[in-house]
Coordinates of C-alpha atoms and ligand atoms in Angstrom, one line a residue:
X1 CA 262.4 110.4 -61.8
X2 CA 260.1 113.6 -62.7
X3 CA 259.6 116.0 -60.2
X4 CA 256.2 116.3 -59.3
X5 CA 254.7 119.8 -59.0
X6 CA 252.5 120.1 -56.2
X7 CA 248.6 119.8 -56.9
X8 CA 247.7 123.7 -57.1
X9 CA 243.6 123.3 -56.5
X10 CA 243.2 124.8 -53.4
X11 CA 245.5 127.6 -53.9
X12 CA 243.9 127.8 -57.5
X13 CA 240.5 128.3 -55.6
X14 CA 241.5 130.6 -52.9
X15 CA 242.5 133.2 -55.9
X16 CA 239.7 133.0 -57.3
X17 CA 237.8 133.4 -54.3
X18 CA 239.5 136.6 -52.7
X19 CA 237.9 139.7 -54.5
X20 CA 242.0 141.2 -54.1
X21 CA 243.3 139.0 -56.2
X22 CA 240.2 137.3 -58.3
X23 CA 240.9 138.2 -62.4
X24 CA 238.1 136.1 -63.2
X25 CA 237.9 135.4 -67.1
X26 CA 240.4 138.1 -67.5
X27 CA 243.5 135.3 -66.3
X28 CA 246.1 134.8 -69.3
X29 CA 246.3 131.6 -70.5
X30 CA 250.2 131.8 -69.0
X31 CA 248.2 132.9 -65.4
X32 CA 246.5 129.7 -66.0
X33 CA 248.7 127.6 -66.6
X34 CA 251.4 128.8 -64.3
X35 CA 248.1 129.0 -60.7
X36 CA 246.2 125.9 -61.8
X37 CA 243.1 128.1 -63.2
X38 CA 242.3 125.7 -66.2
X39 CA 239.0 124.1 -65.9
X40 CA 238.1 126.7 -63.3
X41 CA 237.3 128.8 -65.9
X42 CA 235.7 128.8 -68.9
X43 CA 238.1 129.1 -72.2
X44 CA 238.0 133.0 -73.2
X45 CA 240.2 135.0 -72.3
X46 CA 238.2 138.6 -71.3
X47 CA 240.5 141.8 -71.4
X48 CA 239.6 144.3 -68.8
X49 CA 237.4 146.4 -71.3
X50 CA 235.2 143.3 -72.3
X51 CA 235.0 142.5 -68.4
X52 CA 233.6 146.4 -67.9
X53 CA 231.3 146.1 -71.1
X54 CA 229.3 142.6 -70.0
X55 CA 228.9 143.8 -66.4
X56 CA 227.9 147.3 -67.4
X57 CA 224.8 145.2 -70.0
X58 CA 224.0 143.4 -66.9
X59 CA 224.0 146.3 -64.4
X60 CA 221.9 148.4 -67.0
X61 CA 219.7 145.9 -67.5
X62 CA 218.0 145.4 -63.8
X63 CA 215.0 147.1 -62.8
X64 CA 216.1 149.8 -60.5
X65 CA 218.8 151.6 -59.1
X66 CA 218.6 149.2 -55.6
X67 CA 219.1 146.2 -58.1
X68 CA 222.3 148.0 -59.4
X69 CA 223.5 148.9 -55.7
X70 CA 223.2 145.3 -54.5
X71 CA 224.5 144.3 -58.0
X72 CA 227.8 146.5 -57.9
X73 CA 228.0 145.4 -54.0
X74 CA 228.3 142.0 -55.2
X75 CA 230.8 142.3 -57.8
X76 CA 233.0 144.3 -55.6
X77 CA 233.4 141.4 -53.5
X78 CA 234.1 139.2 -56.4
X79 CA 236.5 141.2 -58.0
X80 CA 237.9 144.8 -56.6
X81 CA 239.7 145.6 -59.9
X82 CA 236.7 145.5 -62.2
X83 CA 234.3 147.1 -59.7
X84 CA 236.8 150.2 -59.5
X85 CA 237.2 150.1 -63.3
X86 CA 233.5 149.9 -64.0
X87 CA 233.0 152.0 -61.3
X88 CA 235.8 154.7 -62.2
X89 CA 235.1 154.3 -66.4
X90 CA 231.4 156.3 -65.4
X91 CA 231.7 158.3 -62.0
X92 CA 228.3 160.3 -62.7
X93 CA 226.6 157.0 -63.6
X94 CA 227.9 155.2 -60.9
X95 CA 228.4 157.3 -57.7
X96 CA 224.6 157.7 -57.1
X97 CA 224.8 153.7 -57.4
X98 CA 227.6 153.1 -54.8
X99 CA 226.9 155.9 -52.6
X100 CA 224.2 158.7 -52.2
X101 CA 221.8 158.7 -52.5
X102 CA 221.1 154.6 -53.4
X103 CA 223.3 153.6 -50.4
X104 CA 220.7 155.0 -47.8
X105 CA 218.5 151.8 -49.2
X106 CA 221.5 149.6 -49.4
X107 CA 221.8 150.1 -45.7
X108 CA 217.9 150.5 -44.5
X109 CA 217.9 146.8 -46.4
X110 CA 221.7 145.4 -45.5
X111 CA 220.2 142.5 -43.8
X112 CA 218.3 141.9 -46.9
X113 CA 220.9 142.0 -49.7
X114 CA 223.7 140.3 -46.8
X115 CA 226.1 138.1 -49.3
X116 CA 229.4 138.5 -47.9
X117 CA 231.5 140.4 -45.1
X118 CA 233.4 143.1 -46.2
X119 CA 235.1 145.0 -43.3
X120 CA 234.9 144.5 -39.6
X121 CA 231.9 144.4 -37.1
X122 CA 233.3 145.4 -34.0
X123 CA 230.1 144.2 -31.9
X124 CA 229.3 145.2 -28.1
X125 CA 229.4 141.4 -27.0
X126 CA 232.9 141.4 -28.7
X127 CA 234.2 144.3 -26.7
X128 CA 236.9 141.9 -25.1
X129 CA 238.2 140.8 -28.1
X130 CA 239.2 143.8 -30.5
X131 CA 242.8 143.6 -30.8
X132 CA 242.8 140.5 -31.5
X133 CA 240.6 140.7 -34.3
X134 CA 242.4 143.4 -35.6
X135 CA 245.6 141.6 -35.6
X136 CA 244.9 139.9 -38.6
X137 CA 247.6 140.0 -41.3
X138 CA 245.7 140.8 -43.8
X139 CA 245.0 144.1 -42.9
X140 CA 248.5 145.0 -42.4
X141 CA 248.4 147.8 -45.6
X142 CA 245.3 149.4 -44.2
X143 CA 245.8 153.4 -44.0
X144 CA 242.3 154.9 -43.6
X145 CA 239.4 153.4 -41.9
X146 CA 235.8 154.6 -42.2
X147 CA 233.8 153.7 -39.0
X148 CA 230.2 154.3 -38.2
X149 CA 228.1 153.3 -35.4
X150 CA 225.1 153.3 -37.6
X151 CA 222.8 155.4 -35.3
X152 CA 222.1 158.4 -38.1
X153 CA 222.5 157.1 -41.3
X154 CA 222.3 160.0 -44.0
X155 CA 218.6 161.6 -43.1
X156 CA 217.5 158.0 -42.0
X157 CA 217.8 157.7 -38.7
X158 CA 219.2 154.7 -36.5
X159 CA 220.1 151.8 -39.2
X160 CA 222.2 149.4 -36.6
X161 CA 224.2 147.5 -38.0
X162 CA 223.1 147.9 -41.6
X163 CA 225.1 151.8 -41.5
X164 CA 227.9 149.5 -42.5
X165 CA 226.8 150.5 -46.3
X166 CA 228.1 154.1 -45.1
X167 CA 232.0 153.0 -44.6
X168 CA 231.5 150.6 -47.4
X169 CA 230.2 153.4 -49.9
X170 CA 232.6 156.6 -48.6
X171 CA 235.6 153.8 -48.9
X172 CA 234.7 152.5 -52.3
X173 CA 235.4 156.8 -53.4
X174 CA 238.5 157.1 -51.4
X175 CA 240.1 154.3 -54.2
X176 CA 237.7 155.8 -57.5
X177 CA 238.2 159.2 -56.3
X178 CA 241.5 159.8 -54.0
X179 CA 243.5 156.2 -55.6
X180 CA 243.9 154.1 -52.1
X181 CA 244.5 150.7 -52.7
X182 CA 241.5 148.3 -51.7
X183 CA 243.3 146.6 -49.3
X184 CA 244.5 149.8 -47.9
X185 CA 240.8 151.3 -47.1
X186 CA 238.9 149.1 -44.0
X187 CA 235.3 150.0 -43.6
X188 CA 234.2 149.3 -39.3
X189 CA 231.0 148.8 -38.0
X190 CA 231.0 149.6 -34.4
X191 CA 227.8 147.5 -33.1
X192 CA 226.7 149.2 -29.8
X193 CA 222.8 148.0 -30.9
X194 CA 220.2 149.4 -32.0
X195 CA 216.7 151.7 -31.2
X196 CA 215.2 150.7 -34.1
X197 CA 212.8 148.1 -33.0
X198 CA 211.9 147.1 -36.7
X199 CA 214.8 146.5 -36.9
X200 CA 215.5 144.1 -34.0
X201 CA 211.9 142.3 -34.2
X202 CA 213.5 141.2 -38.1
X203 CA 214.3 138.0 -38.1
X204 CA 216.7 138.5 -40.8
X205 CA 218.5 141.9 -39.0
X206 CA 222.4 140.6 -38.7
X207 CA 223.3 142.9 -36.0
X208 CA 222.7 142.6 -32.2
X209 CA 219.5 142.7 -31.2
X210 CA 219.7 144.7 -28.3
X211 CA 219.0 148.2 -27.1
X212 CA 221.8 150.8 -27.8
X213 CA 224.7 150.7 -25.1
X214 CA 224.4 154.2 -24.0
X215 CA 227.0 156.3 -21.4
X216 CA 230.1 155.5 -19.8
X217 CA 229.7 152.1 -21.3
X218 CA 229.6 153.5 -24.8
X219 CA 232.1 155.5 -24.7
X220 CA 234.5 152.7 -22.8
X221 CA 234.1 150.7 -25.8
X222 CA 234.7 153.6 -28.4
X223 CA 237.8 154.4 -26.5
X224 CA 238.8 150.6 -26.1
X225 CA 238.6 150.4 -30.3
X226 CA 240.5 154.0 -30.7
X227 CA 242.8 152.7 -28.7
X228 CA 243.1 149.6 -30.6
X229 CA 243.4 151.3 -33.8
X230 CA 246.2 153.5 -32.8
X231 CA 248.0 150.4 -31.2
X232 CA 247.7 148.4 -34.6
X233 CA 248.4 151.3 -36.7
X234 CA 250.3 154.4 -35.5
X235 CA 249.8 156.5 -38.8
X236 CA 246.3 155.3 -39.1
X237 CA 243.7 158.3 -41.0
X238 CA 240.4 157.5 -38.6
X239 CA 237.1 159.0 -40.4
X240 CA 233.6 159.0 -38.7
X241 CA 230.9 158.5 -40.9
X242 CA 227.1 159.2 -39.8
X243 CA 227.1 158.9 -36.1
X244 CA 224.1 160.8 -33.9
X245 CA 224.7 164.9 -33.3
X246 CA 225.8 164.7 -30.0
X247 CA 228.5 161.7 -30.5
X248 CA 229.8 162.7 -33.4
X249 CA 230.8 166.2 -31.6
X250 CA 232.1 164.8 -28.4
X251 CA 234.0 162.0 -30.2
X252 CA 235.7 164.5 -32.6
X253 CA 236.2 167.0 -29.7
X254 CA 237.9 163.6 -27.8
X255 CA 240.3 162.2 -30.4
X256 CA 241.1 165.1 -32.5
X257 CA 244.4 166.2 -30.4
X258 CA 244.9 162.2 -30.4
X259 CA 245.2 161.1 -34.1
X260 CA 244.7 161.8 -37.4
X261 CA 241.2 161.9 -37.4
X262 CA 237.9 164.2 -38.9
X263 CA 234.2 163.7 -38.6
X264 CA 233.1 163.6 -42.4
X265 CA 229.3 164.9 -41.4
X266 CA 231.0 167.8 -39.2
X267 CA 234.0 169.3 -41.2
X268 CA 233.6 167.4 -44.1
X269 CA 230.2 168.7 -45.2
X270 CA 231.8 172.2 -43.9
X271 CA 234.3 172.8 -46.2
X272 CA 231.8 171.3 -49.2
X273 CA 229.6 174.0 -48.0
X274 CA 232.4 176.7 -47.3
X275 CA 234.4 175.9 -50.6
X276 CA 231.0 176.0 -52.7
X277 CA 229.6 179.0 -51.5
X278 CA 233.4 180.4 -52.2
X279 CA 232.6 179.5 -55.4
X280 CA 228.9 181.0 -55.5
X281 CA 229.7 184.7 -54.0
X282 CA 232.7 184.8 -56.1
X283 CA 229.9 184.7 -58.8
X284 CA 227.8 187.0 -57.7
X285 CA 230.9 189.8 -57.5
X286 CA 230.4 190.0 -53.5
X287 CA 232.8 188.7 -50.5
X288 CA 231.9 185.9 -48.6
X289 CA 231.8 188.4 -45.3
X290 CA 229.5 190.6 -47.1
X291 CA 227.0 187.9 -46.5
X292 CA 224.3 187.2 -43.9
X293 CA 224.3 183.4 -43.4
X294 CA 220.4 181.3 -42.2
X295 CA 221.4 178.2 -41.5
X296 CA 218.2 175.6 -40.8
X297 CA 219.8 172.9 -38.5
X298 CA 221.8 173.8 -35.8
X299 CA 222.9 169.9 -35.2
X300 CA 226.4 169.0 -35.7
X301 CA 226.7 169.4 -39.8
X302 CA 225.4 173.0 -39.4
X303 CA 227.4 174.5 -36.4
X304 CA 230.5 172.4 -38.4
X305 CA 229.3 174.7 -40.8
X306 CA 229.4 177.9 -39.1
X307 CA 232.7 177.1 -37.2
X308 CA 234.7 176.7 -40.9
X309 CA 232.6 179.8 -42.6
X310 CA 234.0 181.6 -39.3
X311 CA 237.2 180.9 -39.6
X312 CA 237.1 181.5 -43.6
X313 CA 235.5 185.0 -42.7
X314 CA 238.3 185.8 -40.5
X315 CA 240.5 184.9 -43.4
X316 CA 239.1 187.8 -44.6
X317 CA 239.7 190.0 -41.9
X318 CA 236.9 189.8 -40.0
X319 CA 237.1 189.6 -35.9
X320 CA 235.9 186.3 -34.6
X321 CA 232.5 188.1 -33.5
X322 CA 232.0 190.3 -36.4
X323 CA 232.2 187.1 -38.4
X324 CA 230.4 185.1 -36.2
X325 CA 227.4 187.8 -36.1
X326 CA 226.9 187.3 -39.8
X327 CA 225.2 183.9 -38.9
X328 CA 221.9 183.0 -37.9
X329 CA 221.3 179.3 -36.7
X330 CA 217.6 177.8 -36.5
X331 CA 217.0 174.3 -34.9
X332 CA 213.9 172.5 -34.8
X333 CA 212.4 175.3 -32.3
X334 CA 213.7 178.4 -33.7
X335 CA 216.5 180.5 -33.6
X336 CA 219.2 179.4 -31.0
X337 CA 219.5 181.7 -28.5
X338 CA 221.9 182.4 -26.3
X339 CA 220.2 181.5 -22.8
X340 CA 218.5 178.8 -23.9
X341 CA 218.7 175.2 -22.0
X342 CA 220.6 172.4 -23.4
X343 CA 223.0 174.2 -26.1
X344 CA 226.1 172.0 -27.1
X345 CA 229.3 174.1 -26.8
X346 CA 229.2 174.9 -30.4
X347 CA 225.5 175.8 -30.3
X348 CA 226.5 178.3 -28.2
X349 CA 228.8 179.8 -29.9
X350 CA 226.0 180.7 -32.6
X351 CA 223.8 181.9 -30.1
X352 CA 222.1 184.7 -30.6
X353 CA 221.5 187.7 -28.0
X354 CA 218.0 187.6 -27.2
X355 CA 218.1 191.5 -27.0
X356 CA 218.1 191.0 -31.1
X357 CA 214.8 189.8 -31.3
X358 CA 213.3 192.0 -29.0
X359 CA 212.3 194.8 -31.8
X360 CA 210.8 191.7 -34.5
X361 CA 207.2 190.9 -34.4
X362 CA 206.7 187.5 -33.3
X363 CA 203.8 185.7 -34.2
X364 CA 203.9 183.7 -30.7
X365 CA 206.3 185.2 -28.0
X366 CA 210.1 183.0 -27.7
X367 CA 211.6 181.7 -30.5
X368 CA 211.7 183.3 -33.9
X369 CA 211.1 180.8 -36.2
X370 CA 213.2 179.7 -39.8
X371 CA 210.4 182.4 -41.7
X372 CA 210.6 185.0 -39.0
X373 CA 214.5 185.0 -39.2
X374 CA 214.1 185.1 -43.0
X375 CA 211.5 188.1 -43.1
X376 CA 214.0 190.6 -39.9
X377 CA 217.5 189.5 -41.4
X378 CA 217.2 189.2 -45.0
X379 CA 219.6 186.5 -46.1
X380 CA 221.8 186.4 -48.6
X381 CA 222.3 182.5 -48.1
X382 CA 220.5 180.2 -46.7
X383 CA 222.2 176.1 -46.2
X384 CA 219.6 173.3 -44.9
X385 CA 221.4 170.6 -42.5
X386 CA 218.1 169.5 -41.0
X387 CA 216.8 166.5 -42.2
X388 CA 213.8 167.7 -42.6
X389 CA 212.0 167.7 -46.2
X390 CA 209.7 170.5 -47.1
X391 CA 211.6 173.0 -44.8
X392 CA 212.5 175.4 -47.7
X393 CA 208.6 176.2 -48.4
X394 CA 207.7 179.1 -51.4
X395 CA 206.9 181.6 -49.2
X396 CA 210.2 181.1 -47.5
X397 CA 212.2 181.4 -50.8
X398 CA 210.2 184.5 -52.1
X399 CA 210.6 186.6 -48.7
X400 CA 214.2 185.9 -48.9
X401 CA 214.4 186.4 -53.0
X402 CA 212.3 189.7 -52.6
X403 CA 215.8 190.9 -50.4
X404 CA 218.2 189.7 -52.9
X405 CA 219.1 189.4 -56.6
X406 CA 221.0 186.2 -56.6
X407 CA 220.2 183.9 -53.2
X408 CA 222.4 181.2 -52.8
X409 CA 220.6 178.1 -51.8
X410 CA 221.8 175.0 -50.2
X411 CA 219.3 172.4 -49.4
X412 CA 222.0 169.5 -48.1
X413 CA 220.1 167.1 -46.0
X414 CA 220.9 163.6 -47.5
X415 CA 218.8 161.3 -49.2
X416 CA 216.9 163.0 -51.5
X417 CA 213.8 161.7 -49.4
X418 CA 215.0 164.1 -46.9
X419 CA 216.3 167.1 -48.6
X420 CA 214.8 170.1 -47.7
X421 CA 213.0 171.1 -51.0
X422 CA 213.7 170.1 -54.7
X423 CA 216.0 172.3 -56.7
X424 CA 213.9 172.6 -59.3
X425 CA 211.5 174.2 -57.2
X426 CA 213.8 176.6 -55.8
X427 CA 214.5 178.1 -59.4
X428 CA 211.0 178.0 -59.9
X429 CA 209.5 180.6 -57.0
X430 CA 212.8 182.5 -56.8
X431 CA 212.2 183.8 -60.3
X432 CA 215.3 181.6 -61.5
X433 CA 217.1 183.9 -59.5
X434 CA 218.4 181.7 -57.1
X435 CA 222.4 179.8 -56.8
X436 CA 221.1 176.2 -55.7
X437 CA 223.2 173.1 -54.6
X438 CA 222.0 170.0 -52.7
X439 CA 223.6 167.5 -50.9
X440 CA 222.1 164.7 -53.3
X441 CA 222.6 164.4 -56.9
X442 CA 218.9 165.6 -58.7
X443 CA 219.9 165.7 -62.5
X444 CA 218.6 169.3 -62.4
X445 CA 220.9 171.3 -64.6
X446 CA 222.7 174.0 -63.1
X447 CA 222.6 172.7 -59.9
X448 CA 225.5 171.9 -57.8
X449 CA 226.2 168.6 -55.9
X450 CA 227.0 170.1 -52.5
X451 CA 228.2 166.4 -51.4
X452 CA 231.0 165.8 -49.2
X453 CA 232.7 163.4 -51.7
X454 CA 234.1 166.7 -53.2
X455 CA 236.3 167.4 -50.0
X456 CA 236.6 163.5 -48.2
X457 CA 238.7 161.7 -50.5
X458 CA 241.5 164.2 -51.0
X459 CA 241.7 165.3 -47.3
X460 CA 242.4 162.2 -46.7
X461 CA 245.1 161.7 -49.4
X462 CA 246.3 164.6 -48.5
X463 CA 247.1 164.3 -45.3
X464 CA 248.8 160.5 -45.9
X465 CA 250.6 161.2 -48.1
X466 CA 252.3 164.4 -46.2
X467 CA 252.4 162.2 -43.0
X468 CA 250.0 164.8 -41.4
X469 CA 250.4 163.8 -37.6
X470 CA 246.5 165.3 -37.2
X471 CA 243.6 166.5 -39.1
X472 CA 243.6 170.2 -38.6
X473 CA 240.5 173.3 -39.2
X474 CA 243.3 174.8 -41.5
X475 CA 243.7 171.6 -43.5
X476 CA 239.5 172.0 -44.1
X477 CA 239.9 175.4 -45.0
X478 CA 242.8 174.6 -47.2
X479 CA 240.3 172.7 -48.9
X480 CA 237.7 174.8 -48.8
X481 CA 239.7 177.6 -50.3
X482 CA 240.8 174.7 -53.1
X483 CA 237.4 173.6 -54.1
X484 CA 235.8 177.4 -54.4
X485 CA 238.4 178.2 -57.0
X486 CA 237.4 174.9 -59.1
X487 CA 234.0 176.3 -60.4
X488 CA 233.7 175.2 -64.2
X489 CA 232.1 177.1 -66.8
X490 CA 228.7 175.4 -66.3
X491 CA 228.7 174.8 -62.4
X492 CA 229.8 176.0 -59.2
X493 CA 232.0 172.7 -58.9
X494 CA 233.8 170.5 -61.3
X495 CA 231.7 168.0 -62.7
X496 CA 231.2 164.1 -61.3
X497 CA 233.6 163.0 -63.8
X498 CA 236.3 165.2 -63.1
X499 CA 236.3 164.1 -59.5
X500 CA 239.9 162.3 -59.2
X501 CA 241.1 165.3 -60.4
X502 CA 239.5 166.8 -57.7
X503 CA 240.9 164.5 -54.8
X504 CA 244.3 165.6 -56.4
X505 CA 243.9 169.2 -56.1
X506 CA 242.4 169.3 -53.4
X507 CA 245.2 167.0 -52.0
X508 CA 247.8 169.1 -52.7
X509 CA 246.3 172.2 -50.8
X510 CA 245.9 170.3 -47.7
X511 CA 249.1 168.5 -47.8
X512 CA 250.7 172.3 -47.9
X513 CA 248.7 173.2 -45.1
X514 CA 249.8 169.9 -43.2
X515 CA 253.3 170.9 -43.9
X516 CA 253.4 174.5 -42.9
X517 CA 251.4 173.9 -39.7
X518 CA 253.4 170.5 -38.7
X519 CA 256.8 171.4 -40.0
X520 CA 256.7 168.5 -42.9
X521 CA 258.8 167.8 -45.6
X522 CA 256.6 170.1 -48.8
X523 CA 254.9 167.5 -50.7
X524 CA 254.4 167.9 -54.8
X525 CA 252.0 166.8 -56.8
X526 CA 254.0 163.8 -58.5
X527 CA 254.5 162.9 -54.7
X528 CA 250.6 162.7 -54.7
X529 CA 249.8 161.5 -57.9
X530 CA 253.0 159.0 -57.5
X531 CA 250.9 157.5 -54.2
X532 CA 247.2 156.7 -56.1
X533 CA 246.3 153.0 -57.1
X534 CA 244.9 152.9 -60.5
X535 CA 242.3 149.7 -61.2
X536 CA 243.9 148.2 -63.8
X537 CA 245.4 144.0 -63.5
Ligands
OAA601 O1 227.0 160.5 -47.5 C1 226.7 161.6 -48.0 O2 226.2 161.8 -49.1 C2 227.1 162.8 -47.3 C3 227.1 162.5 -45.8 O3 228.2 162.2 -45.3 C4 225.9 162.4 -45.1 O4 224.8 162.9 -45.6 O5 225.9 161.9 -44.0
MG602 MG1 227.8 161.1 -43.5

């Protein structure tokens, strides 16, 4: 009697249906044979390379870059290993695809584009039922998750459930970028509602259509999923991703002593900032405390901002309020002064003594406002956090050009329908004087990309791989310090391309950071580079 193998079709189907293990076309004939593909697929046998070439001719051919977001979407839920080697064989092509500044559309139109999950929802009306769901076997590997609670996506605003595309898109760079396996990277939707009431009156929104959970109830269910997390996975690497000013400040100030964890928007978009304007003072001969600092947006980015540039002046030998003097925050009513009603702790800290402004001509007696500051303190620097477009007008940039040979320039609001002027435009009316980075990519030569995804992805790896038990200010700065010695001959940073290098370097500094402050083991860079996936079958 012959020994009947079992009938492999479901199993055959299943492999071909979970984007983890799916080879589509690119399955050997001895894969085949051996899982019960034949007949599943069609006769050819793709290598990798051919798989990157025909979906590259299909991506290029859509109409627009939204197309090619929901395209590249798509196939990374089809197949993870050919959307990190498409992805990864053309990072400046496709990083504005997968992430800013496309993904702000991916995620104003989620409920649109909706194919597949990816990731978990973690809804209010689920509240009771978190651990369970993240007791799932499959997500045993996972070693960072990305959570957003959608309610400021980028510059957009309250996006409910549709900020999922934020996690999604900083998670598909922690693999291209830092080397984490797909199945060790779990993007989280935490669904407390939403206020956007276009958003809830669509009959197509997938979220919960309900007002947000506000309060003690809001943060009772935070704390019930942090608490989950750190139950399901003790060494977990927690990053928030695009949650309102206020949250994202109190959260951070609440789980930081708890877990490895960072806010991305916060110290994330500090030491971008910190580590590229290293990198631009370094060019124009001066120290970074020889500067005087306008920051327009005093929300959580920009006082994250101050708090790093701080502690990086005090590197230098500054006292806390010498350093801290060399910093001038604006909000959306002026300059923050100290005094003033309704400061967040780190607001206050910025706060300026109102004795300051007693000797500037005001045009209207209170607050001084962003071209006021400019014209009494003459800046050498001035970084835009506020979400506001237009904010960096031409008679702002020539008052503060007329007081300085080389400003330095930092429009970072995210997407570039929010940024807060164009580059080109700041070359233009500061006599091409001007050092200019923005937080989106423009395709203006000579500008820098100012964008997080320079310091995320190898914090992150860093501090994994050292076993970092927290997320530290020093780690950041370590970073910081990293990325402003990485200028290139035609840039303040590296270029696009160069960005897993990046990840690596900038791993390597925080890891020594995590190990001097935590008393680890040292960590090399073969250690590092030992740890990162590479998208190949
Ligand atoms: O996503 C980006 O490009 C940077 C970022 O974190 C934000 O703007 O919220
Ligand atoms: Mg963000």
């Amino acid at each position: 009697m012959t020994v009947q193998t079992p009938p492999l079709h479901a199993a055959a189907r299943a492999l071909l249906a979970d984007p983890l293990t799916n080879r589509g076309t690119a399955f050997t004939e001895a894969e085949r044979d051996r899982l019960g593909l034949h007949g599943l697929l069609p006769p050819h046998v793709s290598t990798l390379a051919t798989q990157i070439d025909r979906r590259r001719r299909a991506l290029e051919a859509l109409p627009d870059d939204f197309h090619r977001y929901a395209f590249l979407r798509e196939l990374q839920d089809t197949n993870e290993v050919l959307f990190q080697a498409l992805v990864q064989s053309d990072l400046p092509r496709m990083l504005p695809l997968v992430y800013t500044p496309t993904v702000g559309e991916g995620c104003q139109r989620f409920s649109d584009i909706w194919r597949r999950p990816r990731g978990l929802f973690l809804s209010w009306p689920n509240r009771g039922r978190i651990a369970d769901i993240l007791a799932d076997p499959a997500l045993d590997r996972v070693k960072v998750i990305v959570v957003s609670d959608g309610e400021r996506i980028l510059g957009l605003g309250d996006q409910g459930a549709g900020g999922m595309g934020i996690p999604i898109g900083k998670l598909a760079l922690y693999t291209a970028c830092a080397g984490l396996h797909p199945a060790e990277v779990l993007p989280i939707l935490l669904d407390v509602g939403t206020d956007n009431a276009a958003l809830r009156d669509d009959p197509l929104y997938v979220g919960w259509r309900h007002s947000r959970v506000r309060g003690p109830d809001y943060d009772a269910f935070v704390e019930s999923f942090v608490s989950a997390v750190a139950d399901r996975w003790p060494r977990i690497l927690l990053q928030w991703e695009d949650f309102a000013g206020e949250n994202a400040q109190a959260l951070l100030a609440r789980y930081r002593d708890r877990l490895a964890t960072f806010n991305d928007d916060i110290q994330g978009t500090a030491a971008t900032a910190t580590g590229t304007l290293l990198s631009a003072v370094a060019r124009t001969g001066a120290a970074l405390s020889d500067q005087r600092i306008l920051l327009c947006g005093a929300g959580a980015a920009g006082t994250g901002i101050a708090t790093l540039l701080v502690r990086a002046m005090m590197a230098d030998g500054l006292r806390p309020a010498e350093a801290r003097a060399r910093i001038w925050a604006v909000d959306r009513d002026g300059l923050v002064m100290a005094g003033q009603n309704g400061l967040s702790p780190a607001q206050r800290d910025f706060a300026r003594d109102p004795a300051e402004i007693a000797a500037w001509s005001l045009a209207a007696p209170g607050r001084a406002t962003l071209h006021e500051v400019a014209a009494a303190v003459a800046p050498t620097v001035l970084i835009g956090t506020s979400g506001r477009p237009g904010m960096f007008d031409r008679r702002l940039v020539e008052l503060i050009a007329d007081g300085c040979a080389r400003p330095i320039i930092f429009p970072l609001s995210n997407p570039i329908s929010h940024c807060e002027a164009h580059p080109a435009d700041l070359i233009a009316w500061s006599g091409g004087r001007a050092i200019v980075g923005t937080g989106s990519p423009f395709g203006v030569p000579g500008v820098a990309q100012v964008n997080n995804v320079y310091i995320f992805p190898g914090v992150g790896l860093g501090a994994l791989v050292a076993g970092a038990p927290r997320v530290t200010d020093g780690m950041f700065l370590a970073a910081a310090r990293a990325l402003g010695t990485m200028s290139s001959d035609d840039g303040l940073l590296p270029p696009v391309s160069d960005l897993r290098r990046v990840a690596v370097d900038v791993a390597v500094a925080v890891a020594a950071a995590a190990a001097a402050e935590f008393a680890l083991p040292p960590v090399d860079r073969q250690a590092i580079l030992r740890s990162m996936w590479t998208a190949v079958y």
